[in-house]
Amino acid sequence: MSTQNDGLVDRIGNVGRQAIGNGWTTERFALLGLLALVVVSVGPQFQVYLFTEFLIIALFAVAFNLLYGYTGLLSFGHAMFFGAGAYGLAIVLRDYQSAIAEIVGTGLAPLATFVVGGIAGVALALLIAIPVGYLSVRLEEIYFALITLAFGMLFYSLLLQDPYGLTNGSDGIFVALGGVELGGTEFRLAGRRIYYYITATVVTISIYGIWRIVNSPFGTICKALRESPDRAAALGINVSVHRWMTFIVSALFVSIAGVLIAGFSSVATPNEAHWSMSATPVVATVIGGASYFGGPIVGAFLYHYVRWGISRFPALEAYWELFFGIMLIVVVLYFKQGAAGGLAMVGAWLRNVQAAYDRGGANAATAFVRESIGEKLGSMMSRSTTGRSDDGGTDR
């Protein structure tokens, strides 16, 4: 009987090691994410609506982190591109849907206009990002952050004041996604499940595209720029050009999120370009962990669903900023690599527990748990004098 139990424990241990260790490859995590998308699609309408918004925020954060996490440049003006994408779609839907209907027919006009509007939103963001990025990437650290903030507020002011009669001022532009007739089938683009499918598809493709970029030779150069721009320059890398290109690519994907948010909320307003909107991907990235590709996704999930959970309690809703402030303080002090880094730390700890068990059984594993917890508590208590986080990360 004991032998059978030992065999069962060994099999469970092997499964655990595979799940926690190298068995969980990027492809398997991606498959798990796609499975989650399918499960949500058959869930309640409200959860579909909530998850759609999360996906848009996640794309916004991942695109932002392409610049911040892989080149070290902190932008406070990325809402400018978010708003550009939203307004590009809104203006095309308002002014050109009739013309497009004459070309493709009334049945396909809403879908064709949505696609053309999305392309227009991305193009508008690129037209802004090219000169803004060219001027901004030549600056370092706080000066880069401030100039992107200044450009962002300039764009916000133009949307709000509407000097050319395009944006409808503070009221914004209503985004009406009509019904599509395709192959004898009719559906509404604005329907929650239909728009969820559209959003999930676009976000999945976009995040996969970003993942390919950061794992390409271009992404390797970006990481080199983050670690040491001077050494990269000594190797013959044009630092300004590569930062500029990264800035433009980041703006492109942020504008895609802006297009999606306009269709999701059925309106494009100056609020999409306000500086406070630029804080959303910053907070999500810090909470999730800028050092990990999936960190902004984890952070966006926590940001969105914790805020939604707080809103379920009217007495607490007015203090949601307080809860996020506390969360940020905890992350900054003790989890420099964010929630994703914390998960990685837990995974490594569990592997060590398993290794201790394999060497000396339950007693050795218990001793290791006690010792490691004691070390972590001691590290947290002495954090102010050591300057290190409890996840092993160093000050950025």
CSV table of C-alpha atoms in Angstrom, one decimal:
chain,number,residue,atom,x,y,z
A,1,MET,CA,0.0,0.0,0.0
A,2,SER,CA,2.8,2.4,0.9
A,3,THR,CA,4.6,1.6,-2.4
A,4,GLN,CA,1.4,2.4,-4.3
A,5,ASN,CA,1.0,5.7,-2.5
A,6,ASP,CA,4.7,6.6,-3.2
A,7,GLY,CA,4.1,5.8,-6.9
A,8,LEU,CA,1.0,8.1,-6.9
A,9,VAL,CA,3.0,10.9,-5.1
A,10,ASP,CA,5.8,10.5,-7.7
A,11,ARG,CA,3.3,10.8,-10.6
A,12,ILE,CA,1.7,13.8,-9.0
A,13,GLY,CA,5.1,15.4,-8.5
A,14,ASN,CA,6.0,14.8,-12.1
A,15,VAL,CA,2.8,16.5,-13.3
A,16,GLY,CA,3.5,19.4,-10.9
A,17,ARG,CA,7.1,19.8,-12.2
A,18,GLN,CA,5.9,19.8,-15.8
A,19,ALA,CA,3.1,22.3,-15.0
A,20,ILE,CA,5.3,24.6,-13.0
A,21,GLY,CA,8.6,24.2,-14.9
A,22,ASN,CA,9.5,24.0,-18.5
A,23,GLY,CA,6.3,22.1,-19.5
A,24,TRP,CA,4.4,25.4,-19.4
A,25,THR,CA,5.7,26.9,-22.7
A,26,THR,CA,4.6,30.1,-24.2
A,27,GLU,CA,2.5,28.2,-26.7
A,28,ARG,CA,0.6,26.4,-23.9
A,29,PHE,CA,-0.1,29.7,-22.2
A,30,ALA,CA,-1.3,31.1,-25.5
A,31,LEU,CA,-3.6,28.1,-25.9
A,32,LEU,CA,-4.9,28.6,-22.4
A,33,GLY,CA,-5.6,32.2,-23.2
A,34,LEU,CA,-7.5,31.3,-26.4
A,35,LEU,CA,-9.5,28.7,-24.4
A,36,ALA,CA,-10.5,31.5,-22.0
A,37,LEU,CA,-11.7,33.6,-24.9
A,38,VAL,CA,-13.9,30.8,-26.0
A,39,VAL,CA,-15.3,30.1,-22.5
A,40,VAL,CA,-16.1,33.8,-22.0
A,41,SER,CA,-17.9,34.0,-25.4
A,42,VAL,CA,-20.6,31.6,-24.1
A,43,GLY,CA,-20.9,33.3,-20.7
A,44,PRO,CA,-23.4,35.8,-19.5
A,45,GLN,CA,-23.9,39.0,-21.5
A,46,PHE,CA,-22.5,41.3,-18.8
A,47,GLN,CA,-19.3,39.2,-18.4
A,48,VAL,CA,-18.8,39.3,-22.2
A,49,TYR,CA,-19.1,43.1,-22.1
A,50,LEU,CA,-16.7,43.3,-19.1
A,51,PHE,CA,-14.2,41.0,-20.7
A,52,THR,CA,-14.3,42.9,-24.0
A,53,GLU,CA,-13.3,46.1,-22.2
A,54,PHE,CA,-10.5,44.2,-20.4
A,55,LEU,CA,-9.1,43.0,-23.8
A,56,ILE,CA,-8.9,46.5,-25.1
A,57,ILE,CA,-7.1,47.7,-21.9
A,58,ALA,CA,-4.8,44.8,-22.2
A,59,LEU,CA,-3.8,45.7,-25.8
A,60,PHE,CA,-3.3,49.3,-24.7
A,61,ALA,CA,-1.0,48.2,-21.9
A,62,VAL,CA,1.0,45.7,-24.0
A,63,ALA,CA,1.5,48.2,-26.8
A,64,PHE,CA,2.6,50.8,-24.2
A,65,ASN,CA,5.0,48.4,-22.7
A,66,LEU,CA,6.6,47.8,-26.1
A,67,LEU,CA,8.1,51.2,-25.6
A,68,TYR,CA,8.5,51.3,-21.8
A,69,GLY,CA,9.5,47.7,-21.0
A,70,TYR,CA,11.8,47.1,-24.0
A,71,THR,CA,13.5,50.5,-24.4
A,72,GLY,CA,13.0,52.0,-20.9
A,73,LEU,CA,11.2,55.1,-22.2
A,74,LEU,CA,8.2,56.1,-20.0
A,75,SER,CA,5.5,57.9,-22.0
A,76,PHE,CA,2.7,60.0,-20.4
A,77,GLY,CA,1.3,60.8,-23.8
A,78,HIS,CA,0.1,57.5,-25.3
A,79,ALA,CA,-3.5,58.5,-24.8
A,80,MET,CA,-2.9,60.8,-27.8
A,81,PHE,CA,-2.7,57.8,-30.1
A,82,PHE,CA,-5.5,56.0,-28.2
A,83,GLY,CA,-7.7,59.1,-29.0
A,84,ALA,CA,-6.5,59.3,-32.5
A,85,GLY,CA,-7.6,55.8,-33.2
A,86,ALA,CA,-11.0,56.5,-31.7
A,87,TYR,CA,-11.6,59.7,-33.6
A,88,GLY,CA,-10.4,58.3,-36.9
A,89,LEU,CA,-13.1,55.7,-36.7
A,90,ALA,CA,-15.7,58.1,-35.5
A,91,ILE,CA,-15.1,60.7,-38.3
A,92,VAL,CA,-15.2,58.1,-41.0
A,93,LEU,CA,-18.4,56.6,-39.7
A,94,ARG,CA,-20.0,60.0,-39.5
A,95,ASP,CA,-18.9,61.5,-42.7
A,96,TYR,CA,-18.2,58.7,-45.2
A,97,GLN,CA,-20.5,55.8,-44.5
A,98,SER,CA,-23.0,56.9,-47.3
A,99,ALA,CA,-20.2,57.2,-49.8
A,100,ILE,CA,-18.8,53.8,-48.9
A,101,ALA,CA,-22.4,52.3,-49.1
A,102,GLU,CA,-22.6,53.5,-52.7
A,103,ILE,CA,-19.5,51.4,-53.5
A,104,VAL,CA,-20.0,48.2,-51.5
A,105,GLY,CA,-23.8,48.3,-51.0
A,106,THR,CA,-25.9,48.9,-48.0
A,107,GLY,CA,-25.6,45.4,-46.6
A,108,LEU,CA,-21.8,45.5,-46.3
A,109,ALA,CA,-21.5,49.3,-45.7
A,110,PRO,CA,-21.3,49.2,-41.9
A,111,LEU,CA,-18.6,46.5,-41.9
A,112,ALA,CA,-16.6,48.2,-44.7
A,113,THR,CA,-16.9,51.6,-43.0
A,114,PHE,CA,-15.7,50.1,-39.7
A,115,VAL,CA,-12.6,48.6,-41.5
A,116,VAL,CA,-11.9,51.9,-43.4
A,117,GLY,CA,-12.4,53.9,-40.2
A,118,GLY,CA,-10.0,51.6,-38.3
A,119,ILE,CA,-7.4,52.1,-41.0
A,120,ALA,CA,-8.0,55.9,-40.9
A,121,GLY,CA,-7.6,55.9,-37.1
A,122,VAL,CA,-4.3,54.0,-37.3
A,123,ALA,CA,-3.1,56.3,-40.1
A,124,LEU,CA,-4.0,59.4,-38.1
A,125,ALA,CA,-2.0,58.0,-35.1
A,126,LEU,CA,1.0,57.3,-37.3
A,127,LEU,CA,0.9,60.8,-38.8
A,128,ILE,CA,1.1,62.1,-35.2
A,129,ALA,CA,3.6,59.6,-33.9
A,130,ILE,CA,6.2,60.1,-36.6
A,131,PRO,CA,7.0,63.8,-35.9
A,132,VAL,CA,6.2,63.5,-32.1
A,133,GLY,CA,8.5,60.5,-31.8
A,134,TYR,CA,11.2,62.1,-33.8
A,135,LEU,CA,11.3,65.0,-31.4
A,136,SER,CA,10.8,63.1,-28.2
A,137,VAL,CA,13.2,60.1,-28.4
A,138,ARG,CA,16.2,62.4,-28.4
A,139,LEU,CA,15.4,63.3,-24.8
A,140,GLU,CA,16.1,61.1,-21.8
A,141,GLU,CA,14.1,59.9,-18.8
A,142,ILE,CA,12.0,62.7,-17.1
A,143,TYR,CA,12.4,65.0,-20.1
A,144,PHE,CA,11.0,62.4,-22.5
A,145,ALA,CA,8.1,61.8,-20.1
A,146,LEU,CA,7.3,65.5,-19.9
A,147,ILE,CA,7.5,66.2,-23.6
A,148,THR,CA,5.1,63.3,-24.4
A,149,LEU,CA,2.8,64.6,-21.7
A,150,ALA,CA,3.0,68.1,-23.3
A,151,PHE,CA,2.2,66.7,-26.8
A,152,GLY,CA,-0.6,64.7,-25.4
A,153,MET,CA,-2.3,67.7,-23.7
A,154,LEU,CA,-1.9,69.7,-26.9
A,155,PHE,CA,-3.8,67.0,-28.8
A,156,TYR,CA,-6.4,66.8,-26.1
A,157,SER,CA,-6.9,70.6,-26.3
A,158,LEU,CA,-7.3,70.5,-30.1
A,159,LEU,CA,-10.0,67.8,-29.7
A,160,LEU,CA,-11.7,69.8,-26.9
A,161,GLN,CA,-11.6,73.2,-28.6
A,162,ASP,CA,-12.4,71.8,-32.1
A,163,PRO,CA,-10.9,74.7,-34.1
A,164,TYR,CA,-11.6,73.0,-37.4
A,165,GLY,CA,-15.1,71.7,-36.8
A,166,LEU,CA,-14.2,68.0,-36.9
A,167,THR,CA,-14.4,66.7,-33.3
A,168,ASN,CA,-17.7,68.3,-32.0
A,169,GLY,CA,-15.9,69.6,-28.9
A,170,SER,CA,-16.5,68.1,-25.5
A,171,ASP,CA,-19.6,66.2,-26.7
A,172,GLY,CA,-17.5,64.1,-29.0
A,173,ILE,CA,-18.8,62.1,-31.9
A,174,PHE,CA,-21.4,59.3,-31.7
A,175,VAL,CA,-20.2,56.0,-33.1
A,176,ALA,CA,-23.1,54.1,-34.7
A,177,LEU,CA,-22.2,50.6,-35.8
A,178,GLY,CA,-25.0,49.4,-38.0
A,179,GLY,CA,-26.3,46.0,-39.0
A,180,VAL,CA,-24.5,43.9,-41.6
A,181,GLU,CA,-26.1,41.5,-44.1
A,182,LEU,CA,-23.6,38.9,-45.2
A,183,GLY,CA,-24.5,35.8,-47.2
A,184,GLY,CA,-28.2,36.1,-46.2
A,185,THR,CA,-27.2,36.4,-42.5
A,186,GLU,CA,-27.8,39.6,-40.6
A,187,PHE,CA,-26.0,40.7,-37.5
A,188,ARG,CA,-25.3,43.9,-35.6
A,189,LEU,CA,-21.7,44.9,-35.2
A,190,ALA,CA,-22.5,46.6,-31.9
A,191,GLY,CA,-24.0,43.4,-30.5
A,192,ARG,CA,-22.1,42.4,-27.4
A,193,ARG,CA,-21.1,39.0,-28.6
A,194,ILE,CA,-20.4,40.0,-32.1
A,195,TYR,CA,-18.2,42.9,-31.0
A,196,TYR,CA,-16.5,40.6,-28.5
A,197,TYR,CA,-15.6,38.2,-31.3
A,198,ILE,CA,-14.2,41.2,-33.3
A,199,THR,CA,-12.3,42.5,-30.4
A,200,ALA,CA,-10.9,39.1,-29.3
A,201,THR,CA,-9.7,38.5,-32.9
A,202,VAL,CA,-8.1,41.9,-33.3
A,203,VAL,CA,-6.5,41.9,-29.9
A,204,THR,CA,-5.2,38.3,-30.3
A,205,ILE,CA,-3.6,39.1,-33.6
A,206,SER,CA,-2.2,42.4,-32.4
A,207,ILE,CA,-0.6,40.9,-29.2
A,208,TYR,CA,0.8,38.1,-31.2
A,209,GLY,CA,2.3,40.6,-33.6
A,210,ILE,CA,3.9,42.5,-30.7
A,211,TRP,CA,5.2,39.2,-29.3
A,212,ARG,CA,6.9,38.4,-32.6
A,213,ILE,CA,8.4,41.9,-32.6
A,214,VAL,CA,9.9,41.6,-29.2
A,215,ASN,CA,11.3,38.2,-30.0
A,216,SER,CA,12.9,39.3,-33.3
A,217,PRO,CA,16.3,40.8,-33.8
A,218,PHE,CA,14.7,44.3,-33.6
A,219,GLY,CA,13.3,43.4,-30.1
A,220,THR,CA,16.8,42.2,-29.0
A,221,ILE,CA,18.2,45.6,-30.0
A,222,CYS,CA,15.4,47.3,-28.0
A,223,LYS,CA,16.4,45.4,-24.9
A,224,ALA,CA,20.0,46.4,-25.5
A,225,LEU,CA,19.0,50.0,-25.6
A,226,ARG,CA,17.1,49.6,-22.4
A,227,GLU,CA,20.1,48.0,-20.6
A,228,SER,CA,22.8,50.4,-21.8
A,229,PRO,CA,22.2,52.9,-24.6
A,230,ASP,CA,25.9,53.9,-24.5
A,231,ARG,CA,27.1,50.3,-25.1
A,232,ALA,CA,24.5,49.8,-27.9
A,233,ALA,CA,25.8,53.0,-29.6
A,234,ALA,CA,29.4,51.7,-29.2
A,235,LEU,CA,28.3,48.6,-31.1
A,236,GLY,CA,27.2,50.7,-34.0
A,237,ILE,CA,23.4,50.8,-33.2
A,238,ASN,CA,21.7,54.1,-34.0
A,239,VAL,CA,20.0,54.6,-30.7
A,240,SER,CA,17.7,57.5,-31.8
A,241,VAL,CA,16.4,55.7,-34.9
A,242,HIS,CA,15.6,52.4,-33.1
A,243,ARG,CA,13.8,54.3,-30.3
A,244,TRP,CA,11.9,56.3,-32.9
A,245,MET,CA,10.8,53.1,-34.7
A,246,THR,CA,9.7,51.5,-31.5
A,247,PHE,CA,7.8,54.7,-30.6
A,248,ILE,CA,6.0,54.5,-33.9
A,249,VAL,CA,5.2,50.8,-33.7
A,250,SER,CA,3.9,51.2,-30.1
A,251,ALA,CA,1.7,54.1,-31.2
A,252,LEU,CA,0.3,51.9,-34.1
A,253,PHE,CA,-0.9,49.2,-31.7
A,254,VAL,CA,-2.2,51.7,-29.2
A,255,SER,CA,-4.3,53.3,-32.0
A,256,ILE,CA,-5.8,49.9,-32.7
A,257,ALA,CA,-7.0,49.8,-29.1
A,258,GLY,CA,-8.4,53.3,-29.6
A,259,VAL,CA,-10.4,52.1,-32.6
A,260,LEU,CA,-11.8,49.3,-30.6
A,261,ILE,CA,-12.8,51.4,-27.6
A,262,ALA,CA,-14.7,53.8,-29.9
A,263,GLY,CA,-16.8,51.0,-31.2
A,264,PHE,CA,-17.2,49.5,-27.8
A,265,SER,CA,-18.4,52.7,-26.0
A,266,SER,CA,-20.3,54.0,-29.1
A,267,VAL,CA,-18.7,57.4,-28.7
A,268,ALA,CA,-15.3,59.2,-29.2
A,269,THR,CA,-14.7,62.0,-26.8
A,270,PRO,CA,-11.6,64.1,-25.8
A,271,ASN,CA,-11.4,62.0,-22.6
A,272,GLU,CA,-9.8,59.2,-24.7
A,273,ALA,CA,-6.9,61.5,-25.2
A,274,HIS,CA,-6.7,63.1,-21.7
A,275,TRP,CA,-3.4,62.7,-19.8
A,276,SER,CA,-5.3,60.6,-17.1
A,277,MET,CA,-6.0,58.0,-19.8
A,278,SER,CA,-2.3,57.7,-20.4
A,279,ALA,CA,-2.0,56.6,-16.7
A,280,THR,CA,-4.1,53.5,-17.4
A,281,PRO,CA,-1.4,51.5,-19.2
A,282,VAL,CA,1.2,52.8,-16.8
A,283,VAL,CA,-0.7,51.5,-13.8
A,284,ALA,CA,-1.5,48.2,-15.5
A,285,THR,CA,2.1,47.7,-16.5
A,286,VAL,CA,3.5,48.5,-13.1
A,287,ILE,CA,1.0,46.2,-11.3
A,288,GLY,CA,1.5,43.4,-13.8
A,289,GLY,CA,5.3,43.7,-14.3
A,290,ALA,CA,7.1,45.5,-17.2
A,291,SER,CA,9.8,42.8,-17.2
A,292,TYR,CA,7.4,40.2,-18.5
A,293,PHE,CA,5.6,40.2,-21.8
A,294,GLY,CA,2.4,39.0,-20.2
A,295,GLY,CA,2.8,41.4,-17.2
A,296,PRO,CA,0.7,44.2,-18.7
A,297,ILE,CA,-2.1,41.7,-19.5
A,298,VAL,CA,-2.0,40.4,-15.9
A,299,GLY,CA,-2.0,44.0,-14.7
A,300,ALA,CA,-4.8,45.0,-17.0
A,301,PHE,CA,-6.9,42.1,-15.6
A,302,LEU,CA,-6.3,43.1,-12.0
A,303,TYR,CA,-6.8,46.8,-12.7
A,304,HIS,CA,-10.1,46.2,-14.6
A,305,TYR,CA,-11.6,43.5,-12.4
A,306,VAL,CA,-10.6,44.9,-9.0
A,307,ARG,CA,-12.1,48.2,-10.0
A,308,TRP,CA,-15.3,46.5,-11.1
A,309,GLY,CA,-15.4,44.5,-7.9
A,310,ILE,CA,-15.0,47.7,-5.9
A,311,SER,CA,-17.8,49.3,-7.9
A,312,ARG,CA,-20.1,46.5,-6.6
A,313,PHE,CA,-20.1,48.2,-3.2
A,314,PRO,CA,-21.5,51.7,-3.3
A,315,ALA,CA,-19.8,52.6,0.0
A,316,LEU,CA,-16.4,51.8,-1.4
A,317,GLU,CA,-16.8,53.0,-5.0
A,318,ALA,CA,-15.8,56.6,-4.2
A,319,TYR,CA,-12.5,55.3,-2.8
A,320,TRP,CA,-11.3,53.1,-5.6
A,321,GLU,CA,-8.3,55.3,-6.2
A,322,LEU,CA,-7.3,54.6,-2.5
A,323,PHE,CA,-7.3,50.8,-3.1
A,324,PHE,CA,-5.2,51.2,-6.2
A,325,GLY,CA,-2.8,53.5,-4.4
A,326,ILE,CA,-2.3,50.9,-1.7
A,327,MET,CA,-1.8,48.2,-4.4
A,328,LEU,CA,0.8,50.3,-6.2
A,329,ILE,CA,2.6,51.0,-2.9
A,330,VAL,CA,2.8,47.2,-2.2
A,331,VAL,CA,4.0,46.4,-5.7
A,332,VAL,CA,6.6,49.2,-5.7
A,333,LEU,CA,8.0,48.2,-2.3
A,334,TYR,CA,7.9,44.4,-2.4
A,335,PHE,CA,7.2,43.2,-6.0
A,336,LYS,CA,9.3,45.3,-8.3
A,337,GLN,CA,8.6,42.8,-11.1
A,338,GLY,CA,4.9,43.0,-10.6
A,339,ALA,CA,2.2,40.4,-10.3
A,340,ALA,CA,3.7,38.4,-13.1
A,341,GLY,CA,7.1,38.4,-11.3
A,342,GLY,CA,5.3,37.3,-8.1
A,343,LEU,CA,3.8,34.4,-10.0
A,344,ALA,CA,7.2,33.4,-11.3
A,345,MET,CA,8.6,33.7,-7.8
A,346,VAL,CA,5.9,31.4,-6.5
A,347,GLY,CA,6.6,28.9,-9.3
A,348,ALA,CA,10.3,28.9,-8.5
A,349,TRP,CA,9.6,28.5,-4.8
A,350,LEU,CA,7.3,25.5,-5.5
A,351,ARG,CA,10.0,23.9,-7.6
A,352,ASN,CA,12.4,24.3,-4.7
A,353,VAL,CA,9.9,22.8,-2.4
A,354,GLN,CA,9.5,19.8,-4.7
A,355,ALA,CA,13.3,19.4,-5.0
A,356,ALA,CA,13.6,19.5,-1.2
A,357,TYR,CA,10.9,16.8,-1.0
A,358,ASP,CA,12.7,14.6,-3.5
A,359,ARG,CA,15.9,14.9,-1.5
A,360,GLY,CA,14.6,14.3,2.0
A,361,GLY,CA,10.9,13.7,2.0
A,362,ALA,CA,8.2,15.7,3.9
A,363,ASN,CA,10.5,16.8,6.7
A,364,ALA,CA,13.0,18.3,4.4
A,365,ALA,CA,10.2,20.1,2.4
A,366,THR,CA,8.7,21.4,5.7
A,367,ALA,CA,12.1,22.7,6.9
A,368,PHE,CA,12.7,24.4,3.5
A,369,VAL,CA,9.3,26.1,3.7
A,370,ARG,CA,9.9,27.4,7.2
A,371,GLU,CA,13.4,28.6,6.3
A,372,SER,CA,12.3,30.3,3.1
A,373,ILE,CA,9.4,32.1,4.7
A,374,GLY,CA,11.6,33.3,7.5
A,375,GLU,CA,14.1,34.7,4.9
A,376,LYS,CA,11.4,36.5,3.0
A,377,LEU,CA,10.0,38.1,6.1
A,378,GLY,CA,13.4,39.2,7.2
A,379,SER,CA,14.0,40.6,3.7
A,380,MET,CA,10.8,42.6,3.8
A,381,MET,CA,11.6,43.9,7.3
A,382,SER,CA,15.0,45.1,6.1
A,383,ARG,CA,13.8,46.4,2.7
A,384,SER,CA,14.5,50.0,3.6
A,385,THR,CA,18.2,49.4,4.2
A,386,THR,CA,18.9,46.8,1.5
A,387,GLY,CA,17.1,48.5,-1.4
A,388,ARG,CA,16.0,45.2,-2.8
A,389,SER,CA,12.5,43.8,-3.4
A,390,ASP,CA,11.4,40.5,-2.0
A,391,ASP,CA,11.0,39.0,-5.5
A,392,GLY,CA,14.7,39.3,-6.1
A,393,GLY,CA,14.4,42.3,-8.4
A,394,THR,CA,16.5,45.3,-8.1
A,395,ASP,CA,15.6,49.0,-8.3
A,396,ARG,CA,15.0,49.9,-11.9
